[in-house]
């Protein structure tokens, strides 16, 4: 399912990224990593619910297996830890309540990405976010690539 361009009524904003996170994992079995995705905030209103996160431009069968939103900054980067272990430690939720124009900072999206066994390069070039805004479902795309590679120097990983 393609993530449509955000419509004019969009309320969810924040860092657009423009970067790619890569990690090396040469294990032949599946590998799961949690990546610190974009910061999120609201342009208006008081709350939206993030209802889905997916990779865009998927390679190697990678998939999003979980996600959470945290209201305070957590320095995680990219870790080999499942979100179900991270979420209780930091009061993770799927709600964004912080306003972009307030002095309260932003919420941070964390995305769990799984590379299937046997895939040398797996990931996606962007993150698509679906969220509920009242009774409407809206979509936004953030330019943050995530790749798990068996060898970071391998050409397919360098070009990802």
mmCIF file with all atom_site columns, C-alpha atoms in Angstrom:
data_model
loop_
_atom_site.group_PDB
_atom_site.id
_atom_site.type_symbol
_atom_site.label_atom_id
_atom_site.label_alt_id
_atom_site.label_comp_id
_atom_site.label_asym_id
_atom_site.label_entity_id
_atom_site.label_seq_id
_atom_site.pdbx_PDB_ins_code
_atom_site.Cartn_x
_atom_site.Cartn_y
_atom_site.Cartn_z
_atom_site.occupancy
_atom_site.B_iso_or_equiv
_atom_site.pdbx_formal_charge
_atom_site.auth_seq_id
_atom_site.auth_comp_id
_atom_site.auth_asym_id
_atom_site.auth_atom_id
_atom_site.pdbx_PDB_model_num
ATOM 1   C CA . UNK A 1 1   ? 0.000   0.000   0.000  1.00 0.00 ? 1   UNK A CA 1
ATOM 2   C CA . UNK A 1 2   ? 1.494   3.331   -1.052 1.00 0.00 ? 2   UNK A CA 1
ATOM 3   C CA . UNK A 1 3   ? 1.542   6.111   1.496  1.00 0.00 ? 3   UNK A CA 1
ATOM 4   C CA . UNK A 1 4   ? -0.276  9.058   -0.101 1.00 0.00 ? 4   UNK A CA 1
ATOM 5   C CA . UNK A 1 5   ? 1.097   12.568  0.124  1.00 0.00 ? 5   UNK A CA 1
ATOM 6   C CA . UNK A 1 6   ? -0.067  14.421  3.201  1.00 0.00 ? 6   UNK A CA 1
ATOM 7   C CA . UNK A 1 7   ? -3.246  16.383  2.643  1.00 0.00 ? 7   UNK A CA 1
ATOM 8   C CA . UNK A 1 8   ? -3.741  20.054  3.518  1.00 0.00 ? 8   UNK A CA 1
ATOM 9   C CA . UNK A 1 9   ? -5.366  19.288  6.870  1.00 0.00 ? 9   UNK A CA 1
ATOM 10  C CA . UNK A 1 10  ? -2.306  17.542  8.239  1.00 0.00 ? 10  UNK A CA 1
ATOM 11  C CA . UNK A 1 11  ? -1.571  18.178  11.913 1.00 0.00 ? 11  UNK A CA 1
ATOM 12  C CA . UNK A 1 12  ? 1.388   15.837  12.516 1.00 0.00 ? 12  UNK A CA 1
ATOM 13  C CA . UNK A 1 13  ? 4.734   17.521  11.810 1.00 0.00 ? 13  UNK A CA 1
ATOM 14  C CA . UNK A 1 14  ? 8.296   17.388  13.032 1.00 0.00 ? 14  UNK A CA 1
ATOM 15  C CA . UNK A 1 15  ? 11.740  16.483  11.777 1.00 0.00 ? 15  UNK A CA 1
ATOM 16  C CA . UNK A 1 16  ? 11.747  15.339  8.177  1.00 0.00 ? 16  UNK A CA 1
ATOM 17  C CA . UNK A 1 17  ? 15.017  13.504  8.495  1.00 0.00 ? 17  UNK A CA 1
ATOM 18  C CA . UNK A 1 18  ? 16.864  13.342  5.217  1.00 0.00 ? 18  UNK A CA 1
ATOM 19  C CA . UNK A 1 19  ? 19.289  10.763  6.597  1.00 0.00 ? 19  UNK A CA 1
ATOM 20  C CA . UNK A 1 20  ? 19.861  7.006   6.502  1.00 0.00 ? 20  UNK A CA 1
ATOM 21  C CA . UNK A 1 21  ? 20.760  4.771   9.450  1.00 0.00 ? 21  UNK A CA 1
ATOM 22  C CA . UNK A 1 22  ? 22.766  1.626   8.620  1.00 0.00 ? 22  UNK A CA 1
ATOM 23  C CA . UNK A 1 23  ? 23.891  -1.180  10.909 1.00 0.00 ? 23  UNK A CA 1
ATOM 24  C CA . UNK A 1 24  ? 26.043  -4.231  10.260 1.00 0.00 ? 24  UNK A CA 1
ATOM 25  C CA . UNK A 1 25  ? 24.752  -7.637  11.340 1.00 0.00 ? 25  UNK A CA 1
ATOM 26  C CA . UNK A 1 26  ? 26.186  -10.661 9.537  1.00 0.00 ? 26  UNK A CA 1
ATOM 27  C CA . UNK A 1 27  ? 24.238  -13.269 11.493 1.00 0.00 ? 27  UNK A CA 1
ATOM 28  C CA . UNK A 1 28  ? 22.456  -15.717 9.162  1.00 0.00 ? 28  UNK A CA 1
ATOM 29  C CA . UNK A 1 29  ? 19.282  -15.579 11.272 1.00 0.00 ? 29  UNK A CA 1
ATOM 30  C CA . UNK A 1 30  ? 16.717  -12.784 11.298 1.00 0.00 ? 30  UNK A CA 1
ATOM 31  C CA . UNK A 1 31  ? 17.803  -9.589  13.081 1.00 0.00 ? 31  UNK A CA 1
ATOM 32  C CA . UNK A 1 32  ? 15.581  -7.045  14.825 1.00 0.00 ? 32  UNK A CA 1
ATOM 33  C CA . UNK A 1 33  ? 16.671  -3.496  15.609 1.00 0.00 ? 33  UNK A CA 1
ATOM 34  C CA . UNK A 1 34  ? 14.936  -0.492  17.119 1.00 0.00 ? 34  UNK A CA 1
ATOM 35  C CA . UNK A 1 35  ? 15.737  2.803   15.425 1.00 0.00 ? 35  UNK A CA 1
ATOM 36  C CA . UNK A 1 36  ? 15.150  6.282   16.840 1.00 0.00 ? 36  UNK A CA 1
ATOM 37  C CA . UNK A 1 37  ? 12.998  7.733   14.081 1.00 0.00 ? 37  UNK A CA 1
ATOM 38  C CA . UNK A 1 38  ? 11.754  11.271  13.570 1.00 0.00 ? 38  UNK A CA 1
ATOM 39  C CA . UNK A 1 39  ? 10.675  13.740  16.229 1.00 0.00 ? 39  UNK A CA 1
ATOM 40  C CA . UNK A 1 40  ? 6.950   14.479  16.036 1.00 0.00 ? 40  UNK A CA 1
ATOM 41  C CA . UNK A 1 41  ? 4.735   17.367  17.129 1.00 0.00 ? 41  UNK A CA 1
ATOM 42  C CA . UNK A 1 42  ? 1.336   18.898  16.335 1.00 0.00 ? 42  UNK A CA 1
ATOM 43  C CA . UNK A 1 43  ? 0.737   22.032  14.279 1.00 0.00 ? 43  UNK A CA 1
ATOM 44  C CA . UNK A 1 44  ? -2.735  22.384  15.823 1.00 0.00 ? 44  UNK A CA 1
ATOM 45  C CA . UNK A 1 45  ? -5.052  20.477  18.126 1.00 0.00 ? 45  UNK A CA 1
ATOM 46  C CA . UNK A 1 46  ? -4.215  18.528  21.224 1.00 0.00 ? 46  UNK A CA 1
ATOM 47  C CA . UNK A 1 47  ? -3.652  14.887  20.219 1.00 0.00 ? 47  UNK A CA 1
ATOM 48  C CA . UNK A 1 48  ? -3.324  12.403  17.359 1.00 0.00 ? 48  UNK A CA 1
ATOM 49  C CA . UNK A 1 49  ? -2.900  8.627   17.539 1.00 0.00 ? 49  UNK A CA 1
ATOM 50  C CA . UNK A 1 50  ? -0.224  6.959   15.418 1.00 0.00 ? 50  UNK A CA 1
ATOM 51  C CA . UNK A 1 51  ? -1.955  3.837   14.086 1.00 0.00 ? 51  UNK A CA 1
ATOM 52  C CA . UNK A 1 52  ? 0.600   2.463   11.648 1.00 0.00 ? 52  UNK A CA 1
ATOM 53  C CA . UNK A 1 53  ? 4.227   2.745   10.597 1.00 0.00 ? 53  UNK A CA 1
ATOM 54  C CA . UNK A 1 54  ? 5.785   1.122   7.567  1.00 0.00 ? 54  UNK A CA 1
ATOM 55  C CA . UNK A 1 55  ? 8.933   1.223   5.472  1.00 0.00 ? 55  UNK A CA 1
ATOM 56  C CA . UNK A 1 56  ? 8.783   2.869   2.045  1.00 0.00 ? 56  UNK A CA 1
ATOM 57  C CA . UNK A 1 57  ? 11.008  1.613   -0.772 1.00 0.00 ? 57  UNK A CA 1
ATOM 58  C CA . UNK A 1 58  ? 11.478  -1.750  0.930  1.00 0.00 ? 58  UNK A CA 1
ATOM 59  C CA . UNK A 1 59  ? 14.486  -3.919  0.057  1.00 0.00 ? 59  UNK A CA 1
ATOM 60  C CA . UNK A 1 60  ? 15.332  -7.443  1.130  1.00 0.00 ? 60  UNK A CA 1
ATOM 61  C CA . UNK A 1 61  ? 12.013  -8.198  2.818  1.00 0.00 ? 61  UNK A CA 1
ATOM 62  C CA . UNK A 1 62  ? 12.517  -5.850  5.788  1.00 0.00 ? 62  UNK A CA 1
ATOM 63  C CA . UNK A 1 63  ? 9.406   -4.980  7.753  1.00 0.00 ? 63  UNK A CA 1
ATOM 64  C CA . UNK A 1 64  ? 8.275   -2.862  10.660 1.00 0.00 ? 64  UNK A CA 1
ATOM 65  C CA . UNK A 1 65  ? 7.325   -5.196  13.505 1.00 0.00 ? 65  UNK A CA 1
ATOM 66  C CA . UNK A 1 66  ? 6.466   -2.617  16.193 1.00 0.00 ? 66  UNK A CA 1
ATOM 67  C CA . UNK A 1 67  ? 6.620   1.085   17.026 1.00 0.00 ? 67  UNK A CA 1
ATOM 68  C CA . UNK A 1 68  ? 6.106   3.457   19.925 1.00 0.00 ? 68  UNK A CA 1
ATOM 69  C CA . UNK A 1 69  ? 6.047   7.203   20.638 1.00 0.00 ? 69  UNK A CA 1
ATOM 70  C CA . UNK A 1 70  ? 7.882   8.603   23.658 1.00 0.00 ? 70  UNK A CA 1
ATOM 71  C CA . UNK A 1 71  ? 7.220   12.025  25.153 1.00 0.00 ? 71  UNK A CA 1
ATOM 72  C CA . UNK A 1 72  ? 10.695  12.626  26.411 1.00 0.00 ? 72  UNK A CA 1
ATOM 73  C CA . UNK A 1 73  ? 13.972  12.364  24.549 1.00 0.00 ? 73  UNK A CA 1
ATOM 74  C CA . UNK A 1 74  ? 15.632  8.998   24.960 1.00 0.00 ? 74  UNK A CA 1
ATOM 75  C CA . UNK A 1 75  ? 19.120  8.560   23.547 1.00 0.00 ? 75  UNK A CA 1
ATOM 76  C CA . UNK A 1 76  ? 18.740  5.192   21.829 1.00 0.00 ? 76  UNK A CA 1
ATOM 77  C CA . UNK A 1 77  ? 19.942  5.665   18.228 1.00 0.00 ? 77  UNK A CA 1
ATOM 78  C CA . UNK A 1 78  ? 19.880  2.147   16.821 1.00 0.00 ? 78  UNK A CA 1
ATOM 79  C CA . UNK A 1 79  ? 19.885  -0.759  19.245 1.00 0.00 ? 79  UNK A CA 1
ATOM 80  C CA . UNK A 1 80  ? 19.431  -4.499  19.010 1.00 0.00 ? 80  UNK A CA 1
ATOM 81  C CA . UNK A 1 81  ? 16.545  -4.447  21.466 1.00 0.00 ? 81  UNK A CA 1
ATOM 82  C CA . UNK A 1 82  ? 12.883  -5.108  20.862 1.00 0.00 ? 82  UNK A CA 1
ATOM 83  C CA . UNK A 1 83  ? 10.445  -2.284  21.555 1.00 0.00 ? 83  UNK A CA 1
ATOM 84  C CA . UNK A 1 84  ? 8.424   -4.414  23.981 1.00 0.00 ? 84  UNK A CA 1
ATOM 85  C CA . UNK A 1 85  ? 11.469  -4.236  26.276 1.00 0.00 ? 85  UNK A CA 1
ATOM 86  C CA . UNK A 1 86  ? 12.050  -0.529  25.659 1.00 0.00 ? 86  UNK A CA 1
ATOM 87  C CA . UNK A 1 87  ? 8.433   0.708   25.942 1.00 0.00 ? 87  UNK A CA 1
ATOM 88  C CA . UNK A 1 88  ? 7.827   -0.045  29.664 1.00 0.00 ? 88  UNK A CA 1
ATOM 89  C CA . UNK A 1 89  ? 11.102  1.637   30.634 1.00 0.00 ? 89  UNK A CA 1
ATOM 90  C CA . UNK A 1 90  ? 10.165  4.938   29.024 1.00 0.00 ? 90  UNK A CA 1
ATOM 91  C CA . UNK A 1 91  ? 6.356   5.066   29.240 1.00 0.00 ? 91  UNK A CA 1
ATOM 92  C CA . UNK A 1 92  ? 5.966   4.520   25.499 1.00 0.00 ? 92  UNK A CA 1
ATOM 93  C CA . UNK A 1 93  ? 2.581   5.104   23.903 1.00 0.00 ? 93  UNK A CA 1
ATOM 94  C CA . UNK A 1 94  ? 1.227   5.742   20.402 1.00 0.00 ? 94  UNK A CA 1
ATOM 95  C CA . UNK A 1 95  ? -0.095  9.253   21.092 1.00 0.00 ? 95  UNK A CA 1
ATOM 96  C CA . UNK A 1 96  ? 1.444   12.575  20.026 1.00 0.00 ? 96  UNK A CA 1
ATOM 97  C CA . UNK A 1 97  ? 0.330   15.417  22.322 1.00 0.00 ? 97  UNK A CA 1
ATOM 98  C CA . UNK A 1 98  ? 3.120   18.005  22.055 1.00 0.00 ? 98  UNK A CA 1
ATOM 99  C CA . UNK A 1 99  ? 2.619   21.210  20.072 1.00 0.00 ? 99  UNK A CA 1
ATOM 100 C CA . UNK A 1 100 ? 5.301   22.373  17.620 1.00 0.00 ? 100 UNK A CA 1
ATOM 101 C CA . UNK A 1 101 ? 4.831   26.013  18.701 1.00 0.00 ? 101 UNK A CA 1
ATOM 102 C CA . UNK A 1 102 ? 5.141   25.287  22.443 1.00 0.00 ? 102 UNK A CA 1
ATOM 103 C CA . UNK A 1 103 ? 8.292   25.150  24.523 1.00 0.00 ? 103 UNK A CA 1
ATOM 104 C CA . UNK A 1 104 ? 7.648   21.555  25.529 1.00 0.00 ? 104 UNK A CA 1
ATOM 105 C CA . UNK A 1 105 ? 9.847   19.803  22.959 1.00 0.00 ? 105 UNK A CA 1
ATOM 106 C CA . UNK A 1 106 ? 8.728   17.020  20.674 1.00 0.00 ? 106 UNK A CA 1
ATOM 107 C CA . UNK A 1 107 ? 7.755   13.372  20.957 1.00 0.00 ? 107 UNK A CA 1
ATOM 108 C CA . UNK A 1 108 ? 10.072  10.759  19.458 1.00 0.00 ? 108 UNK A CA 1
ATOM 109 C CA . UNK A 1 109 ? 8.993   7.885   17.234 1.00 0.00 ? 109 UNK A CA 1
ATOM 110 C CA . UNK A 1 110 ? 10.838  4.581   17.700 1.00 0.00 ? 110 UNK A CA 1
ATOM 111 C CA . UNK A 1 111 ? 10.486  1.921   15.010 1.00 0.00 ? 111 UNK A CA 1
ATOM 112 C CA . UNK A 1 112 ? 11.352  -1.775  15.290 1.00 0.00 ? 112 UNK A CA 1
ATOM 113 C CA . UNK A 1 113 ? 12.662  -3.135  11.963 1.00 0.00 ? 113 UNK A CA 1
ATOM 114 C CA . UNK A 1 114 ? 13.264  -6.826  11.254 1.00 0.00 ? 114 UNK A CA 1
ATOM 115 C CA . UNK A 1 115 ? 15.589  -8.144  8.549  1.00 0.00 ? 115 UNK A CA 1
ATOM 116 C CA . UNK A 1 116 ? 14.643  -11.676 7.448  1.00 0.00 ? 116 UNK A CA 1
ATOM 117 C CA . UNK A 1 117 ? 17.164  -14.508 7.652  1.00 0.00 ? 117 UNK A CA 1
ATOM 118 C CA . UNK A 1 118 ? 19.414  -14.798 4.613  1.00 0.00 ? 118 UNK A CA 1
ATOM 119 C CA . UNK A 1 119 ? 18.937  -11.225 3.400  1.00 0.00 ? 119 UNK A CA 1
ATOM 120 C CA . UNK A 1 120 ? 22.253  -9.397  2.830  1.00 0.00 ? 120 UNK A CA 1
ATOM 121 C CA . UNK A 1 121 ? 20.668  -5.922  2.652  1.00 0.00 ? 121 UNK A CA 1
ATOM 122 C CA . UNK A 1 122 ? 17.239  -5.181  4.088  1.00 0.00 ? 122 UNK A CA 1
ATOM 123 C CA . UNK A 1 123 ? 15.504  -1.927  4.900  1.00 0.00 ? 123 UNK A CA 1
ATOM 124 C CA . UNK A 1 124 ? 13.646  0.995   3.420  1.00 0.00 ? 124 UNK A CA 1
ATOM 125 C CA . UNK A 1 125 ? 14.419  4.478   2.112  1.00 0.00 ? 125 UNK A CA 1
ATOM 126 C CA . UNK A 1 126 ? 11.732  6.288   4.165  1.00 0.00 ? 126 UNK A CA 1
ATOM 127 C CA . UNK A 1 127 ? 9.159   5.804   6.924  1.00 0.00 ? 127 UNK A CA 1
ATOM 128 C CA . UNK A 1 128 ? 5.415   6.129   6.248  1.00 0.00 ? 128 UNK A CA 1
ATOM 129 C CA . UNK A 1 129 ? 3.236   7.073   9.228  1.00 0.00 ? 129 UNK A CA 1
ATOM 130 C CA . UNK A 1 130 ? -0.550  6.675   9.413  1.00 0.00 ? 130 UNK A CA 1
ATOM 131 C CA . UNK A 1 131 ? -2.353  8.543   12.180 1.00 0.00 ? 131 UNK A CA 1
ATOM 132 C CA . UNK A 1 132 ? -5.891  9.181   13.385 1.00 0.00 ? 132 UNK A CA 1
ATOM 133 C CA . UNK A 1 133 ? -6.865  12.838  13.556 1.00 0.00 ? 133 UNK A CA 1
ATOM 134 C CA . UNK A 1 134 ? -10.333 12.878  15.106 1.00 0.00 ? 134 UNK A CA 1
ATOM 135 C CA . UNK A 1 135 ? -12.413 10.739  12.753 1.00 0.00 ? 135 UNK A CA 1
ATOM 136 C CA . UNK A 1 136 ? -9.991  11.015  9.813  1.00 0.00 ? 136 UNK A CA 1
ATOM 137 C CA . UNK A 1 137 ? -6.978  8.868   8.999  1.00 0.00 ? 137 UNK A CA 1
ATOM 138 C CA . UNK A 1 138 ? -4.073  10.853  7.578  1.00 0.00 ? 138 UNK A CA 1
ATOM 139 C CA . UNK A 1 139 ? -0.668  9.856   6.214  1.00 0.00 ? 139 UNK A CA 1
ATOM 140 C CA . UNK A 1 140 ? 2.748   11.472  6.222  1.00 0.00 ? 140 UNK A CA 1
ATOM 141 C CA . UNK A 1 141 ? 6.152   10.321  4.962  1.00 0.00 ? 141 UNK A CA 1
ATOM 142 C CA . UNK A 1 142 ? 9.459   11.060  6.698  1.00 0.00 ? 142 UNK A CA 1
ATOM 143 C CA . UNK A 1 143 ? 12.747  10.814  4.769  1.00 0.00 ? 143 UNK A CA 1
ATOM 144 C CA . UNK A 1 144 ? 14.581  8.538   7.185  1.00 0.00 ? 144 UNK A CA 1
ATOM 145 C CA . UNK A 1 145 ? 16.108  5.410   5.680  1.00 0.00 ? 145 UNK A CA 1
ATOM 146 C CA . UNK A 1 146 ? 16.838  2.325   7.806  1.00 0.00 ? 146 UNK A CA 1
ATOM 147 C CA . UNK A 1 147 ? 19.004  -0.568  6.575  1.00 0.00 ? 147 UNK A CA 1
ATOM 148 C CA . UNK A 1 148 ? 20.404  -3.709  8.223  1.00 0.00 ? 148 UNK A CA 1
ATOM 149 C CA . UNK A 1 149 ? 23.330  -5.064  6.160  1.00 0.00 ? 149 UNK A CA 1
ATOM 150 C CA . UNK A 1 150 ? 25.451  -8.199  6.465  1.00 0.00 ? 150 UNK A CA 1
ATOM 151 C CA . UNK A 1 151 ? 28.467  -6.091  5.385  1.00 0.00 ? 151 UNK A CA 1
ATOM 152 C CA . UNK A 1 152 ? 28.455  -2.260  5.446  1.00 0.00 ? 152 UNK A CA 1
ATOM 153 C CA . UNK A 1 153 ? 31.200  -2.173  2.792  1.00 0.00 ? 153 UNK A CA 1
ATOM 154 C CA . UNK A 1 154 ? 29.255  -4.350  0.352  1.00 0.00 ? 154 UNK A CA 1
ATOM 155 C CA . UNK A 1 155 ? 28.181  -2.284  -2.693 1.00 0.00 ? 155 UNK A CA 1
ATOM 156 C CA . UNK A 1 156 ? 24.428  -2.862  -2.267 1.00 0.00 ? 156 UNK A CA 1
ATOM 157 C CA . UNK A 1 157 ? 24.635  -1.522  1.301  1.00 0.00 ? 157 UNK A CA 1
ATOM 158 C CA . UNK A 1 158 ? 26.751  1.521   0.376  1.00 0.00 ? 158 UNK A CA 1
ATOM 159 C CA . UNK A 1 159 ? 24.253  2.406   -2.374 1.00 0.00 ? 159 UNK A CA 1
ATOM 160 C CA . UNK A 1 160 ? 21.206  1.984   -0.112 1.00 0.00 ? 160 UNK A CA 1
#
